[in-house]
């Protein structure tokens, strides 16, 4: 597990991480109550994520299995030392995907298996949540960006073909492609914010609406300041921020055009 990049949160006192880190260290030393505290802290968000990822009735098992797996690693001196939430959530994603795959294997017909090839994404494959998140992200984009992405990614056209198609200069096309790809990635991250725990205050809501732009470093200076001010004092938003950093790193860099 990579260290999570906190460099763009000046003023963060890392107390959120230190807290989880201290609990993890205690759990590693065999203190069951320390791990129980982590369970209590992240149980709600974990269940919510698991329900978004897979079959509703599986969520309970997925969460229990994931907490148990991380605990097992921690006791053997492996697993996360910080960023417990991000590690747990990645485990939950993998466990959900594993179950979805196992379910699919039970009832395939040859034809369905052929048509329903998973789309490669990063170094893994899309699970239900990610597919839905990409679709929702795509649909949230302005029509012009959707058109560009459609031509390139679905129609398989090359950027230079868009010059005449959209009646733009080559520079205009590359700027548009760049903005559309970044827009999609940012909107995709924002879907992960939506799947997190509900915000408990107005300042949380404001900050969460800007988190994906913040992670992608496209937020305005004013918005950045707002997020900088909030993260160190809000455990839940900080957790979501750390999770987004991780998701953003998982997603392959957009191909240059
Ligand atoms: Zn908050």
Short mmCIF file of C-alpha atoms and ligand atoms in Angstrom, two decimals:
data_model
loop_
_atom_site.label_atom_id
_atom_site.label_comp_id
_atom_site.label_asym_id
_atom_site.label_seq_id
_atom_site.Cartn_x
_atom_site.Cartn_y
_atom_site.Cartn_z
CA UNK A 1 0.00 0.00 0.00
CA UNK A 2 1.38 3.39 -0.99
CA UNK A 3 1.78 6.20 1.45
CA UNK A 4 -1.00 8.63 0.91
CA UNK A 5 0.08 11.99 -0.40
CA UNK A 6 -0.75 14.69 2.08
CA UNK A 7 1.53 17.30 0.66
CA UNK A 8 -1.24 19.41 -0.79
CA UNK A 9 -2.91 19.86 2.58
CA UNK A 10 -0.73 22.45 4.23
CA UNK A 11 -1.71 22.85 7.84
CA UNK A 12 -3.02 19.30 8.13
CA UNK A 13 -1.81 18.14 11.51
CA UNK A 14 -2.23 14.52 10.42
CA UNK A 15 -4.16 13.88 13.64
CA UNK A 16 -6.73 11.81 11.73
CA UNK A 17 -4.00 9.56 10.38
CA UNK A 18 -2.14 9.43 13.65
CA UNK A 19 -5.31 8.31 15.40
CA UNK A 20 -5.85 5.44 13.00
CA UNK A 21 -2.16 4.67 13.03
CA UNK A 22 -2.08 4.47 16.82
CA UNK A 23 -5.09 2.15 16.83
CA UNK A 24 -3.49 0.00 14.14
CA UNK A 25 -0.27 -0.24 16.12
CA UNK A 26 -2.24 -1.34 19.18
CA UNK A 27 -4.22 -3.86 17.13
CA UNK A 28 -0.93 -5.20 15.81
CA UNK A 29 0.14 -5.72 19.42
CA UNK A 30 -2.98 -7.80 20.01
CA UNK A 31 -5.34 -5.24 21.56
CA UNK A 32 -8.75 -6.32 20.29
CA UNK A 33 -10.47 -3.16 21.52
CA UNK A 34 -8.25 -1.02 19.30
CA UNK A 35 -9.44 -2.86 16.21
CA UNK A 36 -13.01 -2.70 17.53
CA UNK A 37 -12.63 1.08 17.66
CA UNK A 38 -11.57 1.11 14.00
CA UNK A 39 -14.54 -1.09 13.17
CA UNK A 40 -16.91 1.32 14.89
CA UNK A 41 -15.31 4.28 13.19
CA UNK A 42 -15.60 2.94 9.64
CA UNK A 43 -18.42 0.42 9.83
CA UNK A 44 -21.08 2.77 8.52
CA UNK A 45 -19.10 3.99 5.52
CA UNK A 46 -17.93 0.44 4.81
CA UNK A 47 -21.48 -0.91 4.69
CA UNK A 48 -22.56 1.90 2.49
CA UNK A 49 -19.72 1.27 0.06
CA UNK A 50 -20.39 -2.49 0.02
CA UNK A 51 -24.08 -1.93 -0.71
CA UNK A 52 -23.15 0.34 -3.62
CA UNK A 53 -20.71 -2.20 -4.98
CA UNK A 54 -22.67 -5.39 -5.04
CA UNK A 55 -25.81 -7.29 -4.24
CA UNK A 56 -27.50 -5.63 -1.32
CA UNK A 57 -27.78 -8.86 0.70
CA UNK A 58 -24.05 -9.55 0.32
CA UNK A 59 -22.97 -6.26 1.89
CA UNK A 60 -22.93 -7.53 5.47
CA UNK A 61 -20.71 -10.50 4.54
CA UNK A 62 -18.41 -8.42 2.37
CA UNK A 63 -17.80 -5.93 5.19
CA UNK A 64 -17.27 -8.63 7.82
CA UNK A 65 -14.92 -10.54 5.54
CA UNK A 66 -12.94 -7.41 4.66
CA UNK A 67 -12.51 -6.25 8.25
CA UNK A 68 -11.44 -9.78 9.19
CA UNK A 69 -8.97 -9.97 6.32
CA UNK A 70 -7.33 -6.65 7.20
CA UNK A 71 -7.17 -7.65 10.88
CA UNK A 72 -5.54 -10.93 9.92
CA UNK A 73 -2.89 -9.04 7.94
CA UNK A 74 -2.32 -6.54 10.74
CA UNK A 75 -1.80 -9.32 13.28
CA UNK A 76 0.78 -10.89 11.01
CA UNK A 77 2.64 -7.59 10.89
CA UNK A 78 1.42 -6.75 7.38
CA UNK A 79 -1.35 -4.54 6.06
CA UNK A 80 -1.72 -0.78 6.50
CA UNK A 81 0.26 1.26 8.98
CA UNK A 82 -1.69 4.42 8.19
CA UNK A 83 -4.62 5.17 5.87
CA UNK A 84 -6.67 2.35 7.33
CA UNK A 85 -9.84 3.53 5.61
CA UNK A 86 -8.32 3.55 2.15
CA UNK A 87 -6.90 0.07 2.73
CA UNK A 88 -10.17 -1.28 4.05
CA UNK A 89 -12.13 0.22 1.16
CA UNK A 90 -9.78 -1.26 -1.40
CA UNK A 91 -10.22 -4.65 0.30
CA UNK A 92 -14.00 -4.22 0.14
CA UNK A 93 -13.83 -3.38 -3.58
CA UNK A 94 -11.77 -6.47 -4.28
CA UNK A 95 -14.00 -8.72 -2.19
CA UNK A 96 -17.15 -7.39 -3.92
CA UNK A 97 -15.58 -7.89 -7.34
CA UNK A 98 -14.50 -11.41 -6.40
CA UNK A 99 -18.06 -12.31 -5.37
CA UNK A 100 -19.57 -10.73 -8.46
CA UNK A 101 -17.19 -12.75 -10.62
CA UNK A 102 -17.97 -15.98 -8.74
CA UNK A 103 -21.69 -15.35 -9.19
CA UNK A 104 -21.26 -14.78 -12.90
CA UNK A 105 -19.33 -18.01 -13.30
CA UNK A 106 -22.32 -20.01 -12.04
CA UNK A 107 -24.78 -19.15 -14.81
CA UNK A 108 -23.02 -18.26 -18.03
CA UNK A 109 -24.19 -19.35 -21.42
CA UNK A 110 -21.58 -19.23 -24.15
CA UNK A 111 -23.21 -16.27 -25.84
CA UNK A 112 -23.54 -14.17 -22.71
CA UNK A 113 -19.96 -14.92 -21.75
CA UNK A 114 -18.82 -13.69 -25.16
CA UNK A 115 -20.87 -10.50 -25.16
CA UNK A 116 -20.28 -9.64 -21.53
CA UNK A 117 -16.50 -9.31 -21.70
CA UNK A 118 -15.33 -7.06 -18.88
CA UNK A 119 -13.72 -3.80 -19.92
CA UNK A 120 -10.10 -3.51 -18.78
CA UNK A 121 -9.64 -0.56 -16.45
CA UNK A 122 -6.36 0.29 -14.78
CA UNK A 123 -4.77 -3.03 -13.95
CA UNK A 124 -8.02 -4.64 -12.82
CA UNK A 125 -11.51 -5.00 -14.19
CA UNK A 126 -14.62 -2.96 -13.69
CA UNK A 127 -16.94 -4.00 -10.93
CA UNK A 128 -20.59 -3.00 -10.77
CA UNK A 129 -19.99 0.16 -8.80
CA UNK A 130 -17.23 1.38 -11.10
CA UNK A 131 -19.24 0.71 -14.22
CA UNK A 132 -22.18 2.63 -12.77
CA UNK A 133 -19.85 5.40 -11.58
CA UNK A 134 -18.33 5.83 -15.02
CA UNK A 135 -21.73 5.92 -16.65
CA UNK A 136 -23.03 8.49 -14.17
CA UNK A 137 -19.84 10.53 -14.55
CA UNK A 138 -20.16 10.50 -18.33
CA UNK A 139 -23.79 11.55 -18.15
CA UNK A 140 -22.96 14.46 -15.87
CA UNK A 141 -20.59 16.01 -18.44
CA UNK A 142 -21.53 18.90 -20.74
CA UNK A 143 -22.87 17.66 -24.12
CA UNK A 144 -19.81 18.87 -26.02
CA UNK A 145 -17.42 16.83 -23.84
CA UNK A 146 -19.67 13.80 -24.16
CA UNK A 147 -19.60 14.16 -27.94
CA UNK A 148 -15.81 14.27 -27.98
CA UNK A 149 -15.44 11.24 -25.71
CA UNK A 150 -18.03 9.35 -27.70
CA UNK A 151 -16.21 9.93 -30.98
CA UNK A 152 -12.85 8.94 -29.50
CA UNK A 153 -13.65 6.12 -27.12
CA UNK A 154 -16.79 4.53 -28.54
CA UNK A 155 -16.51 5.33 -32.23
CA UNK A 156 -12.76 4.79 -32.20
CA UNK A 157 -11.95 7.94 -34.13
CA UNK A 158 -8.60 9.70 -33.94
CA UNK A 159 -8.33 13.25 -32.59
CA UNK A 160 -7.29 14.61 -36.00
CA UNK A 161 -10.59 13.37 -37.47
CA UNK A 162 -12.43 15.65 -35.04
CA UNK A 163 -10.95 18.73 -36.69
CA UNK A 164 -13.38 18.59 -39.60
CA UNK A 165 -16.10 16.79 -37.68
CA UNK A 166 -16.38 19.53 -35.05
CA UNK A 167 -15.08 22.33 -37.26
CA UNK A 168 -12.25 23.24 -34.89
CA UNK A 169 -8.54 23.97 -35.26
CA UNK A 170 -6.13 21.16 -34.29
CA UNK A 171 -5.22 23.15 -31.15
CA UNK A 172 -8.89 23.62 -30.38
CA UNK A 173 -9.42 19.87 -30.65
CA UNK A 174 -6.54 18.97 -28.38
CA UNK A 175 -7.64 21.48 -25.77
CA UNK A 176 -11.18 20.12 -25.93
CA UNK A 177 -10.03 16.49 -25.68
CA UNK A 178 -7.83 17.36 -22.72
CA UNK A 179 -10.66 19.12 -20.89
CA UNK A 180 -13.16 16.36 -21.65
CA UNK A 181 -10.83 13.61 -20.37
CA UNK A 182 -10.01 15.51 -17.21
CA UNK A 183 -13.67 16.34 -16.77
CA UNK A 184 -14.58 12.67 -16.96
CA UNK A 185 -11.96 11.65 -14.46
CA UNK A 186 -13.02 14.36 -12.05
CA UNK A 187 -16.70 13.46 -12.40
CA UNK A 188 -15.79 9.81 -11.84
CA UNK A 189 -14.07 10.70 -8.56
CA UNK A 190 -17.08 12.73 -7.53
CA UNK A 191 -19.21 9.57 -7.80
CA UNK A 192 -17.05 8.07 -5.05
CA UNK A 193 -17.74 11.11 -2.88
CA UNK A 194 -21.45 10.51 -3.38
CA UNK A 195 -21.12 6.91 -2.22
CA UNK A 196 -19.51 7.95 1.08
CA UNK A 197 -21.32 8.69 4.32
CA UNK A 198 -23.87 11.51 4.23
CA UNK A 199 -22.48 14.91 5.17
CA UNK A 200 -23.43 16.07 8.65
CA UNK A 201 -23.05 19.79 8.10
CA UNK A 202 -23.27 22.45 5.48
CA UNK A 203 -19.51 23.01 5.41
CA UNK A 204 -19.03 19.27 4.76
CA UNK A 205 -21.44 19.44 1.85
CA UNK A 206 -19.63 22.43 0.35
CA UNK A 207 -16.25 20.79 0.74
CA UNK A 208 -17.33 17.41 -0.64
CA UNK A 209 -18.75 19.03 -3.77
CA UNK A 210 -15.22 20.32 -4.43
CA UNK A 211 -13.16 17.33 -3.36
CA UNK A 212 -12.66 15.71 -6.74
CA UNK A 213 -11.56 19.00 -8.30
CA UNK A 214 -9.26 19.44 -5.32
CA UNK A 215 -7.70 16.01 -5.82
CA UNK A 216 -7.33 16.65 -9.56
CA UNK A 217 -5.84 20.07 -8.76
CA UNK A 218 -8.36 21.92 -10.88
CA UNK A 219 -10.15 23.68 -8.02
CA UNK A 220 -10.02 27.48 -7.88
CA UNK A 221 -7.70 29.08 -5.33
CA UNK A 222 -10.69 30.03 -3.22
CA UNK A 223 -12.08 26.49 -3.21
CA UNK A 224 -8.66 25.06 -2.40
CA UNK A 225 -8.47 27.34 0.60
CA UNK A 226 -11.88 26.19 1.76
CA UNK A 227 -10.89 22.52 1.48
CA UNK A 228 -7.52 23.17 3.16
CA UNK A 229 -9.30 24.77 6.07
CA UNK A 230 -11.80 21.98 6.49
CA UNK A 231 -9.89 18.70 6.06
CA UNK A 232 -7.69 18.93 9.15
CA UNK A 233 -10.71 19.47 11.38
CA UNK A 234 -13.12 16.94 9.82
CA UNK A 235 -12.31 13.26 10.11
CA UNK A 236 -15.00 12.09 7.71
CA UNK A 237 -14.11 14.49 4.87
CA UNK A 238 -10.41 13.75 5.40
CA UNK A 239 -11.20 10.03 5.03
CA UNK A 240 -13.05 10.64 1.80
CA UNK A 241 -10.19 12.79 0.57
CA UNK A 242 -7.67 10.01 1.31
CA UNK A 243 -9.90 7.50 -0.44
CA UNK A 244 -10.19 9.74 -3.52
CA UNK A 245 -6.41 10.14 -3.67
CA UNK A 246 -6.17 6.38 -3.76
CA UNK A 247 -8.84 5.92 -6.42
CA UNK A 248 -7.23 8.63 -8.50
CA UNK A 249 -3.91 6.81 -8.36
CA UNK A 250 -5.60 3.52 -9.28
CA UNK A 251 -7.10 4.96 -12.43
CA UNK A 252 -4.66 4.88 -15.31
CA UNK A 253 -3.45 8.27 -16.46
CA UNK A 254 -5.57 9.52 -19.37
CA UNK A 255 -3.89 8.69 -22.69
CA UNK A 256 -2.30 11.75 -24.25
CA UNK A 257 -3.89 12.80 -27.49
ZN1 LIG B 1 -16.50 17.55 6.66
#
